[in-house]
Amino acid sequence: MDDKLRDRVEALFEEAPQTKKASELKEELISNLTEKYNDLVANGRTSEEAYNSVIAGIGDIDELIRGLKHSSPFDQEKELISRKKTALVVSASVGLYIFSVIVLIVCTELLRLDDILSIVLFLFTITIPTCLLIYHFMAQPSYKKEEDTLVEEFKEWNQNSKYKKELYQSINSIMWTLVTVIYLLVSFIFGIWAFSWIIFIIGAVLQQIIHLIFSLSNRKE
């Protein structure tokens, strides 16, 4: 029956362009159909009933194929604007994080301010980019399914995947910027160049932890 499902999806994608994106979409659809089919059979449906049920639940595949062939200028412009906005927010946030470290150094080493006051100013400074990043990613629109079909489920999954990819890249960019700043700061202030490189190892471990968290989140979906 797996071959029958694959043949059915292959037939639906006959008019689709031969691109990597189309191939990934097709394999994702086959995987979802097979999973739903196995669940129905496990719950007592016959093979034929399960097959007919999952095929009926695919939805309008033509719309997805049209999207694979060409996207409208409006959609392309909208995506370009969104990417530019994300790049601007992340760049500004990274700059503010670096600035916050400079503020701490100036307060403690040059102005000789009280340690508590210096830390308060530092925390206040890093609050601004943190709030900026949280607001930007929380304000991203999410796709809501219009009907309970696999096509609509894929559209929702695809939108969420793009959002998570942007978020993951932004977190990595900010984390490695902070790691570099902390490395230089610790090395110059304490003069421990022979040991401060360990900070980069810690950064690599943190990156793997972040990657694991995102991977587990994707599997749950």
mmCIF file with all atom_site columns, C-alpha atoms in Angstrom:
data_model
loop_
_atom_site.group_PDB
_atom_site.id
_atom_site.type_symbol
_atom_site.label_atom_id
_atom_site.label_alt_id
_atom_site.label_comp_id
_atom_site.label_asym_id
_atom_site.label_entity_id
_atom_site.label_seq_id
_atom_site.pdbx_PDB_ins_code
_atom_site.Cartn_x
_atom_site.Cartn_y
_atom_site.Cartn_z
_atom_site.occupancy
_atom_site.B_iso_or_equiv
_atom_site.pdbx_formal_charge
_atom_site.auth_seq_id
_atom_site.auth_comp_id
_atom_site.auth_asym_id
_atom_site.auth_atom_id
_atom_site.pdbx_PDB_model_num
ATOM 1   C CA . MET A 1 1   ? 0.000   0.000  0.000   1.00 0.00 ? 1   MET A CA 1
ATOM 2   C CA . ASP A 1 2   ? 2.964   2.315  0.542   1.00 0.00 ? 2   ASP A CA 1
ATOM 3   C CA . ASP A 1 3   ? 3.789   1.998  -3.148  1.00 0.00 ? 3   ASP A CA 1
ATOM 4   C CA . LYS A 1 4   ? 0.180   2.777  -4.040  1.00 0.00 ? 4   LYS A CA 1
ATOM 5   C CA . LEU A 1 5   ? 0.271   5.963  -1.952  1.00 0.00 ? 5   LEU A CA 1
ATOM 6   C CA . ARG A 1 6   ? 3.576   6.995  -3.507  1.00 0.00 ? 6   ARG A CA 1
ATOM 7   C CA . ASP A 1 7   ? 2.252   6.356  -7.023  1.00 0.00 ? 7   ASP A CA 1
ATOM 8   C CA . ARG A 1 8   ? -0.800  8.486  -6.246  1.00 0.00 ? 8   ARG A CA 1
ATOM 9   C CA . VAL A 1 9   ? 1.315   11.402 -5.011  1.00 0.00 ? 9   VAL A CA 1
ATOM 10  C CA . GLU A 1 10  ? 3.698   11.025 -7.955  1.00 0.00 ? 10  GLU A CA 1
ATOM 11  C CA . ALA A 1 11  ? 0.706   11.378 -10.275 1.00 0.00 ? 11  ALA A CA 1
ATOM 12  C CA . LEU A 1 12  ? -0.451  14.518 -8.449  1.00 0.00 ? 12  LEU A CA 1
ATOM 13  C CA . PHE A 1 13  ? 3.008   16.051 -8.888  1.00 0.00 ? 13  PHE A CA 1
ATOM 14  C CA . GLU A 1 14  ? 3.361   15.317 -12.598 1.00 0.00 ? 14  GLU A CA 1
ATOM 15  C CA . GLU A 1 15  ? 2.899   18.999 -13.455 1.00 0.00 ? 15  GLU A CA 1
ATOM 16  C CA . ALA A 1 16  ? 5.175   20.217 -10.654 1.00 0.00 ? 16  ALA A CA 1
ATOM 17  C CA . PRO A 1 17  ? 8.597   21.680 -11.551 1.00 0.00 ? 17  PRO A CA 1
ATOM 18  C CA . GLN A 1 18  ? 11.621  19.429 -11.029 1.00 0.00 ? 18  GLN A CA 1
ATOM 19  C CA . THR A 1 19  ? 13.102  21.425 -8.166  1.00 0.00 ? 19  THR A CA 1
ATOM 20  C CA . LYS A 1 20  ? 14.472  20.605 -4.734  1.00 0.00 ? 20  LYS A CA 1
ATOM 21  C CA . LYS A 1 21  ? 11.583  22.401 -3.063  1.00 0.00 ? 21  LYS A CA 1
ATOM 22  C CA . ALA A 1 22  ? 9.018   20.384 -5.054  1.00 0.00 ? 22  ALA A CA 1
ATOM 23  C CA . SER A 1 23  ? 10.812  17.129 -4.203  1.00 0.00 ? 23  SER A CA 1
ATOM 24  C CA . GLU A 1 24  ? 10.889  17.999 -0.489  1.00 0.00 ? 24  GLU A CA 1
ATOM 25  C CA . LEU A 1 25  ? 7.197   18.877 -0.560  1.00 0.00 ? 25  LEU A CA 1
ATOM 26  C CA . LYS A 1 26  ? 6.357   15.591 -2.290  1.00 0.00 ? 26  LYS A CA 1
ATOM 27  C CA . GLU A 1 27  ? 8.350   13.496 0.178   1.00 0.00 ? 27  GLU A CA 1
ATOM 28  C CA . GLU A 1 28  ? 6.811   15.353 3.130   1.00 0.00 ? 28  GLU A CA 1
ATOM 29  C CA . LEU A 1 29  ? 3.342   14.698 1.754   1.00 0.00 ? 29  LEU A CA 1
ATOM 30  C CA . ILE A 1 30  ? 4.088   10.989 1.200   1.00 0.00 ? 30  ILE A CA 1
ATOM 31  C CA . SER A 1 31  ? 5.447   10.712 4.745   1.00 0.00 ? 31  SER A CA 1
ATOM 32  C CA . ASN A 1 32  ? 2.334   12.354 6.225   1.00 0.00 ? 32  ASN A CA 1
ATOM 33  C CA . LEU A 1 33  ? -0.027  10.215 4.149   1.00 0.00 ? 33  LEU A CA 1
ATOM 34  C CA . THR A 1 34  ? 1.773   7.020  5.160   1.00 0.00 ? 34  THR A CA 1
ATOM 35  C CA . GLU A 1 35  ? 1.676   7.981  8.830   1.00 0.00 ? 35  GLU A CA 1
ATOM 36  C CA . LYS A 1 36  ? -2.054  8.765  8.699   1.00 0.00 ? 36  LYS A CA 1
ATOM 37  C CA . TYR A 1 37  ? -2.720  5.564  6.760   1.00 0.00 ? 37  TYR A CA 1
ATOM 38  C CA . ASN A 1 38  ? -0.905  3.428  9.339   1.00 0.00 ? 38  ASN A CA 1
ATOM 39  C CA . ASP A 1 39  ? -2.800  5.133  12.175  1.00 0.00 ? 39  ASP A CA 1
ATOM 40  C CA . LEU A 1 40  ? -6.150  4.387  10.523  1.00 0.00 ? 40  LEU A CA 1
ATOM 41  C CA . VAL A 1 41  ? -5.243  0.749  9.928   1.00 0.00 ? 41  VAL A CA 1
ATOM 42  C CA . ALA A 1 42  ? -4.062  0.422  13.529  1.00 0.00 ? 42  ALA A CA 1
ATOM 43  C CA . ASN A 1 43  ? -7.468  1.756  14.648  1.00 0.00 ? 43  ASN A CA 1
ATOM 44  C CA . GLY A 1 44  ? -9.366  -0.946 12.791  1.00 0.00 ? 44  GLY A CA 1
ATOM 45  C CA . ARG A 1 45  ? -9.916  0.471  9.306   1.00 0.00 ? 45  ARG A CA 1
ATOM 46  C CA . THR A 1 46  ? -9.410  -1.799 6.316   1.00 0.00 ? 46  THR A CA 1
ATOM 47  C CA . SER A 1 47  ? -6.558  -1.041 3.918   1.00 0.00 ? 47  SER A CA 1
ATOM 48  C CA . GLU A 1 48  ? -8.944  0.263  1.281   1.00 0.00 ? 48  GLU A CA 1
ATOM 49  C CA . GLU A 1 49  ? -10.885 2.441  3.733   1.00 0.00 ? 49  GLU A CA 1
ATOM 50  C CA . ALA A 1 50  ? -7.678  3.893  5.145   1.00 0.00 ? 50  ALA A CA 1
ATOM 51  C CA . TYR A 1 51  ? -6.326  4.565  1.649   1.00 0.00 ? 51  TYR A CA 1
ATOM 52  C CA . ASN A 1 52  ? -9.503  6.333  0.488   1.00 0.00 ? 52  ASN A CA 1
ATOM 53  C CA . SER A 1 53  ? -9.612  8.375  3.690   1.00 0.00 ? 53  SER A CA 1
ATOM 54  C CA . VAL A 1 54  ? -6.071  9.718  3.449   1.00 0.00 ? 54  VAL A CA 1
ATOM 55  C CA . ILE A 1 55  ? -6.419  10.484 -0.272  1.00 0.00 ? 55  ILE A CA 1
ATOM 56  C CA . ALA A 1 56  ? -9.658  12.361 0.361   1.00 0.00 ? 56  ALA A CA 1
ATOM 57  C CA . GLY A 1 57  ? -7.906  14.381 3.061   1.00 0.00 ? 57  GLY A CA 1
ATOM 58  C CA . ILE A 1 58  ? -5.134  15.713 0.816   1.00 0.00 ? 58  ILE A CA 1
ATOM 59  C CA . GLY A 1 59  ? -7.050  18.812 -0.274  1.00 0.00 ? 59  GLY A CA 1
ATOM 60  C CA . ASP A 1 60  ? -6.320  21.129 -3.205  1.00 0.00 ? 60  ASP A CA 1
ATOM 61  C CA . ILE A 1 61  ? -2.811  20.184 -4.306  1.00 0.00 ? 61  ILE A CA 1
ATOM 62  C CA . ASP A 1 62  ? -3.067  22.357 -7.440  1.00 0.00 ? 62  ASP A CA 1
ATOM 63  C CA . GLU A 1 63  ? -2.641  25.524 -5.391  1.00 0.00 ? 63  GLU A CA 1
ATOM 64  C CA . LEU A 1 64  ? 0.637   24.271 -3.934  1.00 0.00 ? 64  LEU A CA 1
ATOM 65  C CA . ILE A 1 65  ? 1.926   23.264 -7.361  1.00 0.00 ? 65  ILE A CA 1
ATOM 66  C CA . ARG A 1 66  ? 1.075   26.698 -8.773  1.00 0.00 ? 66  ARG A CA 1
ATOM 67  C CA . GLY A 1 67  ? 3.031   28.205 -5.901  1.00 0.00 ? 67  GLY A CA 1
ATOM 68  C CA . LEU A 1 68  ? 6.009   25.994 -6.771  1.00 0.00 ? 68  LEU A CA 1
ATOM 69  C CA . LYS A 1 69  ? 5.936   27.104 -10.401 1.00 0.00 ? 69  LYS A CA 1
ATOM 70  C CA . HIS A 1 70  ? 5.857   30.798 -9.685  1.00 0.00 ? 70  HIS A CA 1
ATOM 71  C CA . SER A 1 71  ? 5.168   33.158 -6.834  1.00 0.00 ? 71  SER A CA 1
ATOM 72  C CA . SER A 1 72  ? 3.454   36.479 -7.271  1.00 0.00 ? 72  SER A CA 1
ATOM 73  C CA . PRO A 1 73  ? 5.498   39.712 -7.256  1.00 0.00 ? 73  PRO A CA 1
ATOM 74  C CA . PHE A 1 74  ? 3.502   40.776 -4.212  1.00 0.00 ? 74  PHE A CA 1
ATOM 75  C CA . ASP A 1 75  ? 4.551   37.665 -2.250  1.00 0.00 ? 75  ASP A CA 1
ATOM 76  C CA . GLN A 1 76  ? 8.192   38.100 -3.281  1.00 0.00 ? 76  GLN A CA 1
ATOM 77  C CA . GLU A 1 77  ? 8.177   41.756 -2.263  1.00 0.00 ? 77  GLU A CA 1
ATOM 78  C CA . LYS A 1 78  ? 6.488   40.914 1.028   1.00 0.00 ? 78  LYS A CA 1
ATOM 79  C CA . GLU A 1 79  ? 9.096   38.254 1.830   1.00 0.00 ? 79  GLU A CA 1
ATOM 80  C CA . LEU A 1 80  ? 11.942  40.617 0.868   1.00 0.00 ? 80  LEU A CA 1
ATOM 81  C CA . ILE A 1 81  ? 10.575  43.343 3.157   1.00 0.00 ? 81  ILE A CA 1
ATOM 82  C CA . SER A 1 82  ? 10.229  40.825 5.999   1.00 0.00 ? 82  SER A CA 1
ATOM 83  C CA . ARG A 1 83  ? 13.840  39.644 5.562   1.00 0.00 ? 83  ARG A CA 1
ATOM 84  C CA . LYS A 1 84  ? 15.156  43.208 5.497   1.00 0.00 ? 84  LYS A CA 1
ATOM 85  C CA . LYS A 1 85  ? 13.194  44.052 8.633   1.00 0.00 ? 85  LYS A CA 1
ATOM 86  C CA . THR A 1 86  ? 14.534  40.989 10.445  1.00 0.00 ? 86  THR A CA 1
ATOM 87  C CA . ALA A 1 87  ? 18.098  41.773 9.336   1.00 0.00 ? 87  ALA A CA 1
ATOM 88  C CA . LEU A 1 88  ? 17.736  45.362 10.568  1.00 0.00 ? 88  LEU A CA 1
ATOM 89  C CA . VAL A 1 89  ? 16.321  44.315 13.961  1.00 0.00 ? 89  VAL A CA 1
ATOM 90  C CA . VAL A 1 90  ? 18.998  41.647 14.511  1.00 0.00 ? 90  VAL A CA 1
ATOM 91  C CA . SER A 1 91  ? 21.844  43.960 13.407  1.00 0.00 ? 91  SER A CA 1
ATOM 92  C CA . ALA A 1 92  ? 20.617  46.748 15.673  1.00 0.00 ? 92  ALA A CA 1
ATOM 93  C CA . SER A 1 93  ? 20.261  44.322 18.582  1.00 0.00 ? 93  SER A CA 1
ATOM 94  C CA . VAL A 1 94  ? 23.765  42.952 18.125  1.00 0.00 ? 94  VAL A CA 1
ATOM 95  C CA . GLY A 1 95  ? 25.102  46.509 18.030  1.00 0.00 ? 95  GLY A CA 1
ATOM 96  C CA . LEU A 1 96  ? 23.262  47.351 21.255  1.00 0.00 ? 96  LEU A CA 1
ATOM 97  C CA . TYR A 1 97  ? 24.607  44.237 22.987  1.00 0.00 ? 97  TYR A CA 1
ATOM 98  C CA . ILE A 1 98  ? 28.150  45.255 22.043  1.00 0.00 ? 98  ILE A CA 1
ATOM 99  C CA . PHE A 1 99  ? 27.401  48.804 23.180  1.00 0.00 ? 99  PHE A CA 1
ATOM 100 C CA . SER A 1 100 ? 26.187  47.477 26.546  1.00 0.00 ? 100 SER A CA 1
ATOM 101 C CA . VAL A 1 101 ? 29.575  45.838 27.144  1.00 0.00 ? 101 VAL A CA 1
ATOM 102 C CA . ILE A 1 102 ? 31.310  49.111 26.233  1.00 0.00 ? 102 ILE A CA 1
ATOM 103 C CA . VAL A 1 103 ? 29.056  50.918 28.719  1.00 0.00 ? 103 VAL A CA 1
ATOM 104 C CA . LEU A 1 104 ? 30.082  48.473 31.442  1.00 0.00 ? 104 LEU A CA 1
ATOM 105 C CA . ILE A 1 105 ? 33.782  48.914 30.692  1.00 0.00 ? 105 ILE A CA 1
ATOM 106 C CA . VAL A 1 106 ? 33.516  52.725 30.653  1.00 0.00 ? 106 VAL A CA 1
ATOM 107 C CA . CYS A 1 107 ? 31.534  52.777 33.899  1.00 0.00 ? 107 CYS A CA 1
ATOM 108 C CA . THR A 1 108 ? 33.900  50.481 35.787  1.00 0.00 ? 108 THR A CA 1
ATOM 109 C CA . GLU A 1 109 ? 37.324  51.324 34.317  1.00 0.00 ? 109 GLU A CA 1
ATOM 110 C CA . LEU A 1 110 ? 37.105  54.975 33.237  1.00 0.00 ? 110 LEU A CA 1
ATOM 111 C CA . LEU A 1 111 ? 34.358  56.630 35.293  1.00 0.00 ? 111 LEU A CA 1
ATOM 112 C CA . ARG A 1 112 ? 35.036  54.424 38.329  1.00 0.00 ? 112 ARG A CA 1
ATOM 113 C CA . LEU A 1 113 ? 31.354  54.247 39.159  1.00 0.00 ? 113 LEU A CA 1
ATOM 114 C CA . ASP A 1 114 ? 29.970  52.043 41.894  1.00 0.00 ? 114 ASP A CA 1
ATOM 115 C CA . ASP A 1 115 ? 29.857  48.371 40.835  1.00 0.00 ? 115 ASP A CA 1
ATOM 116 C CA . ILE A 1 116 ? 26.130  48.048 41.542  1.00 0.00 ? 116 ILE A CA 1
ATOM 117 C CA . LEU A 1 117 ? 25.337  51.174 39.516  1.00 0.00 ? 117 LEU A CA 1
ATOM 118 C CA . SER A 1 118 ? 27.502  49.915 36.655  1.00 0.00 ? 118 SER A CA 1
ATOM 119 C CA . ILE A 1 119 ? 25.694  46.578 36.604  1.00 0.00 ? 119 ILE A CA 1
ATOM 120 C CA . VAL A 1 120 ? 22.304  48.311 36.711  1.00 0.00 ? 120 VAL A CA 1
ATOM 121 C CA . LEU A 1 121 ? 23.249  50.439 33.703  1.00 0.00 ? 121 LEU A CA 1
ATOM 122 C CA . PHE A 1 122 ? 24.544  47.350 31.914  1.00 0.00 ? 122 PHE A CA 1
ATOM 123 C CA . LEU A 1 123 ? 21.333  45.392 32.553  1.00 0.00 ? 123 LEU A CA 1
ATOM 124 C CA . PHE A 1 124 ? 19.224  48.351 31.459  1.00 0.00 ? 124 PHE A CA 1
ATOM 125 C CA . THR A 1 125 ? 21.207  48.595 28.225  1.00 0.00 ? 125 THR A CA 1
ATOM 126 C CA . ILE A 1 126 ? 20.796  44.911 27.323  1.00 0.00 ? 126 ILE A CA 1
ATOM 127 C CA . THR A 1 127 ? 17.075  45.094 28.124  1.00 0.00 ? 127 THR A CA 1
ATOM 128 C CA . ILE A 1 128 ? 16.489  47.304 25.074  1.00 0.00 ? 128 ILE A CA 1
ATOM 129 C CA . PRO A 1 129 ? 17.749  44.872 22.369  1.00 0.00 ? 129 PRO A CA 1
ATOM 130 C CA . THR A 1 130 ? 16.199  41.914 24.189  1.00 0.00 ? 130 THR A CA 1
ATOM 131 C CA . CYS A 1 131 ? 12.756  43.542 24.201  1.00 0.00 ? 131 CYS A CA 1
ATOM 132 C CA . LEU A 1 132 ? 13.252  44.571 20.576  1.00 0.00 ? 132 LEU A CA 1
ATOM 133 C CA . LEU A 1 133 ? 13.986  40.987 19.518  1.00 0.00 ? 133 LEU A CA 1
ATOM 134 C CA . ILE A 1 134 ? 11.122  39.505 21.539  1.00 0.00 ? 134 ILE A CA 1
ATOM 135 C CA . TYR A 1 135 ? 8.628   41.996 20.102  1.00 0.00 ? 135 TYR A CA 1
ATOM 136 C CA . HIS A 1 136 ? 9.828   41.463 16.528  1.00 0.00 ? 136 HIS A CA 1
ATOM 137 C CA . PHE A 1 137 ? 9.534   37.669 16.570  1.00 0.00 ? 137 PHE A CA 1
ATOM 138 C CA . MET A 1 138 ? 6.348   37.595 18.656  1.00 0.00 ? 138 MET A CA 1
ATOM 139 C CA . ALA A 1 139 ? 4.735   39.987 16.168  1.00 0.00 ? 139 ALA A CA 1
ATOM 140 C CA . GLN A 1 140 ? 5.409   37.667 13.211  1.00 0.00 ? 140 GLN A CA 1
ATOM 141 C CA . PRO A 1 141 ? 2.070   36.518 11.699  1.00 0.00 ? 141 PRO A CA 1
ATOM 142 C CA . SER A 1 142 ? 1.318   32.804 11.910  1.00 0.00 ? 142 SER A CA 1
ATOM 143 C CA . TYR A 1 143 ? -0.599  30.807 9.319   1.00 0.00 ? 143 TYR A CA 1
ATOM 144 C CA . LYS A 1 144 ? -3.935  29.380 10.437  1.00 0.00 ? 144 LYS A CA 1
ATOM 145 C CA . LYS A 1 145 ? -5.440  26.384 8.672   1.00 0.00 ? 145 LYS A CA 1
ATOM 146 C CA . GLU A 1 146 ? -8.611  27.159 6.705   1.00 0.00 ? 146 GLU A CA 1
ATOM 147 C CA . GLU A 1 147 ? -9.644  23.488 6.644   1.00 0.00 ? 147 GLU A CA 1
ATOM 148 C CA . ASP A 1 148 ? -8.489  20.145 8.027   1.00 0.00 ? 148 ASP A CA 1
ATOM 149 C CA . THR A 1 149 ? -6.508  18.872 5.020   1.00 0.00 ? 149 THR A CA 1
ATOM 150 C CA . LEU A 1 150 ? -2.889  17.834 4.517   1.00 0.00 ? 150 LEU A CA 1
ATOM 151 C CA . VAL A 1 151 ? -2.321  20.739 2.146   1.00 0.00 ? 151 VAL A CA 1
ATOM 152 C CA . GLU A 1 152 ? -3.403  23.226 4.817   1.00 0.00 ? 152 GLU A CA 1
ATOM 153 C CA . GLU A 1 153 ? -1.303  21.397 7.399   1.00 0.00 ? 153 GLU A CA 1
ATOM 154 C CA . PHE A 1 154 ? 1.708   21.712 5.129   1.00 0.00 ? 154 PHE A CA 1
ATOM 155 C CA . LYS A 1 155 ? 1.119   25.445 4.621   1.00 0.00 ? 155 LYS A CA 1
ATOM 156 C CA . GLU A 1 156 ? 1.003   25.897 8.387   1.00 0.00 ? 156 GLU A CA 1
ATOM 157 C CA . TRP A 1 157 ? 4.150   23.774 8.857   1.00 0.00 ? 157 TRP A CA 1
ATOM 158 C CA . ASN A 1 158 ? 5.984   25.655 6.096   1.00 0.00 ? 158 ASN A CA 1
ATOM 159 C CA . GLN A 1 159 ? 5.186   29.069 7.611   1.00 0.00 ? 159 GLN A CA 1
ATOM 160 C CA . ASN A 1 160 ? 6.247   27.953 11.080  1.00 0.00 ? 160 ASN A CA 1
ATOM 161 C CA . SER A 1 161 ? 9.459   26.447 9.673   1.00 0.00 ? 161 SER A CA 1
ATOM 162 C CA . LYS A 1 162 ? 10.432  29.764 8.063   1.00 0.00 ? 162 LYS A CA 1
ATOM 163 C CA . TYR A 1 163 ? 9.780   31.570 11.342  1.00 0.00 ? 163 TYR A CA 1
ATOM 164 C CA . LYS A 1 164 ? 11.861  29.099 13.353  1.00 0.00 ? 164 LYS A CA 1
ATOM 165 C CA . LYS A 1 165 ? 14.701  29.240 10.825  1.00 0.00 ? 165 LYS A CA 1
ATOM 166 C CA . GLU A 1 166 ? 14.888  33.046 11.128  1.00 0.00 ? 166 GLU A CA 1
ATOM 167 C CA . LEU A 1 167 ? 14.730  32.827 14.909  1.00 0.00 ? 167 LEU A CA 1
ATOM 168 C CA . TYR A 1 168 ? 17.453  30.158 15.053  1.00 0.00 ? 168 TYR A CA 1
ATOM 169 C CA . GLN A 1 169 ? 19.783  32.155 12.793  1.00 0.00 ? 169 GLN A CA 1
ATOM 170 C CA . SER A 1 170 ? 19.192  35.318 14.825  1.00 0.00 ? 170 SER A CA 1
ATOM 171 C CA . ILE A 1 171 ? 19.901  33.588 18.129  1.00 0.00 ? 171 ILE A CA 1
ATOM 172 C CA . ASN A 1 172 ? 23.108  32.088 16.723  1.00 0.00 ? 172 ASN A CA 1
ATOM 173 C CA . SER A 1 173 ? 24.268  35.431 15.357  1.00 0.00 ? 173 SER A CA 1
ATOM 174 C CA . ILE A 1 174 ? 23.683  37.207 18.661  1.00 0.00 ? 174 ILE A CA 1
ATOM 175 C CA . MET A 1 175 ? 25.180  34.385 20.739  1.00 0.00 ? 175 MET A CA 1
ATOM 176 C CA . TRP A 1 176 ? 28.481  34.275 18.797  1.00 0.00 ? 176 TRP A CA 1
ATOM 177 C CA . THR A 1 177 ? 28.734  38.060 18.879  1.00 0.00 ? 177 THR A CA 1
ATOM 178 C CA . LEU A 1 178 ? 28.360  37.986 22.661  1.00 0.00 ? 178 LEU A CA 1
ATOM 179 C CA . VAL A 1 179 ? 30.832  35.092 22.954  1.00 0.00 ? 179 VAL A CA 1
ATOM 180 C CA . THR A 1 180 ? 33.435  37.079 21.027  1.00 0.00 ? 180 THR A CA 1
ATOM 181 C CA . VAL A 1 181 ? 32.830  40.215 23.085  1.00 0.00 ? 181 VAL A CA 1
ATOM 182 C CA . ILE A 1 182 ? 33.016  38.280 26.363  1.00 0.00 ? 182 ILE A CA 1
ATOM 183 C CA . TYR A 1 183 ? 36.228  36.566 25.195  1.00 0.00 ? 183 TYR A CA 1
ATOM 184 C CA . LEU A 1 184 ? 37.929  39.877 24.422  1.00 0.00 ? 184 LEU A CA 1
ATOM 185 C CA . LEU A 1 185 ? 36.585  41.503 27.567  1.00 0.00 ? 185 LEU A CA 1
ATOM 186 C CA . VAL A 1 186 ? 37.750  38.721 29.887  1.00 0.00 ? 186 VAL A CA 1
ATOM 187 C CA . SER A 1 187 ? 41.108  38.392 28.113  1.00 0.00 ? 187 SER A CA 1
ATOM 188 C CA . PHE A 1 188 ? 41.950  42.113 28.275  1.00 0.00 ? 188 PHE A CA 1
ATOM 189 C CA . ILE A 1 189 ? 40.711  42.715 31.813  1.00 0.00 ? 189 ILE A CA 1
ATOM 190 C CA . PHE A 1 190 ? 42.132  39.603 33.473  1.00 0.00 ? 190 PHE A CA 1
ATOM 191 C CA . GLY A 1 191 ? 44.963  38.885 31.024  1.00 0.00 ? 191 GLY A CA 1
ATOM 192 C CA . ILE A 1 192 ? 44.160  35.173 30.827  1.00 0.00 ? 192 ILE A CA 1
ATOM 193 C CA . TRP A 1 193 ? 44.700  34.665 27.098  1.00 0.00 ? 193 TRP A CA 1
ATOM 194 C CA . ALA A 1 194 ? 46.021  31.153 27.696  1.00 0.00 ? 194 ALA A CA 1
ATOM 195 C CA . PHE A 1 195 ? 42.676  30.021 29.137  1.00 0.00 ? 195 PHE A CA 1
ATOM 196 C CA . SER A 1 196 ? 40.017  32.392 27.798  1.00 0.00 ? 196 SER A CA 1
ATOM 197 C CA . TRP A 1 197 ? 39.724  30.418 24.535  1.00 0.00 ? 197 TRP A CA 1
ATOM 198 C CA . ILE A 1 198 ? 37.611  27.967 26.556  1.00 0.00 ? 198 ILE A CA 1
ATOM 199 C CA . ILE A 1 199 ? 34.808  30.524 26.162  1.00 0.00 ? 199 ILE A CA 1
ATOM 200 C CA . PHE A 1 200 ? 34.530  29.516 22.490  1.00 0.00 ? 200 PHE A CA 1
ATOM 201 C CA . ILE A 1 201 ? 34.138  25.862 23.505  1.00 0.00 ? 201 ILE A CA 1
ATOM 202 C CA . ILE A 1 202 ? 31.320  26.902 25.834  1.00 0.00 ? 202 ILE A CA 1
ATOM 203 C CA . GLY A 1 203 ? 29.801  28.841 22.921  1.00 0.00 ? 203 GLY A CA 1
ATOM 204 C CA . ALA A 1 204 ? 29.932  25.729 20.717  1.00 0.00 ? 204 ALA A CA 1
ATOM 205 C CA . VAL A 1 205 ? 28.206  23.686 23.433  1.00 0.00 ? 205 VAL A CA 1
ATOM 206 C CA . LEU A 1 206 ? 25.501  26.332 23.767  1.00 0.00 ? 206 LEU A CA 1
ATOM 207 C CA . GLN A 1 207 ? 25.007  26.292 19.999  1.00 0.00 ? 207 GLN A CA 1
ATOM 208 C CA . GLN A 1 208 ? 24.465  22.521 20.049  1.00 0.00 ? 208 GLN A CA 1
ATOM 209 C CA . ILE A 1 209 ? 21.983  22.879 22.926  1.00 0.00 ? 209 ILE A CA 1
ATOM 210 C CA . ILE A 1 210 ? 20.051  25.507 20.969  1.00 0.00 ? 210 ILE A CA 1
ATOM 211 C CA . HIS A 1 211 ? 20.105  23.269 17.885  1.00 0.00 ? 211 HIS A CA 1
ATOM 212 C CA . LEU A 1 212 ? 18.809  20.339 19.948  1.00 0.00 ? 212 LEU A CA 1
ATOM 213 C CA . ILE A 1 213 ? 15.974  22.429 21.389  1.00 0.00 ? 213 ILE A CA 1
ATOM 214 C CA . PHE A 1 214 ? 14.850  23.515 17.917  1.00 0.00 ? 214 PHE A CA 1
ATOM 215 C CA . SER A 1 215 ? 15.153  19.948 16.578  1.00 0.00 ? 215 SER A CA 1
ATOM 216 C CA . LEU A 1 216 ? 13.017  18.547 19.394  1.00 0.00 ? 216 LEU A CA 1
ATOM 217 C CA . SER A 1 217 ? 10.471  21.302 18.815  1.00 0.00 ? 217 SER A CA 1
ATOM 218 C CA . ASN A 1 218 ? 10.225  20.376 15.120  1.00 0.00 ? 218 ASN A CA 1
ATOM 219 C CA . ARG A 1 219 ? 9.780   16.681 15.949  1.00 0.00 ? 219 ARG A CA 1
ATOM 220 C CA . LYS A 1 220 ? 6.884   17.461 18.291  1.00 0.00 ? 220 LYS A CA 1
ATOM 221 C CA . GLU A 1 221 ? 5.118   19.187 15.420  1.00 0.00 ? 221 GLU A CA 1
#
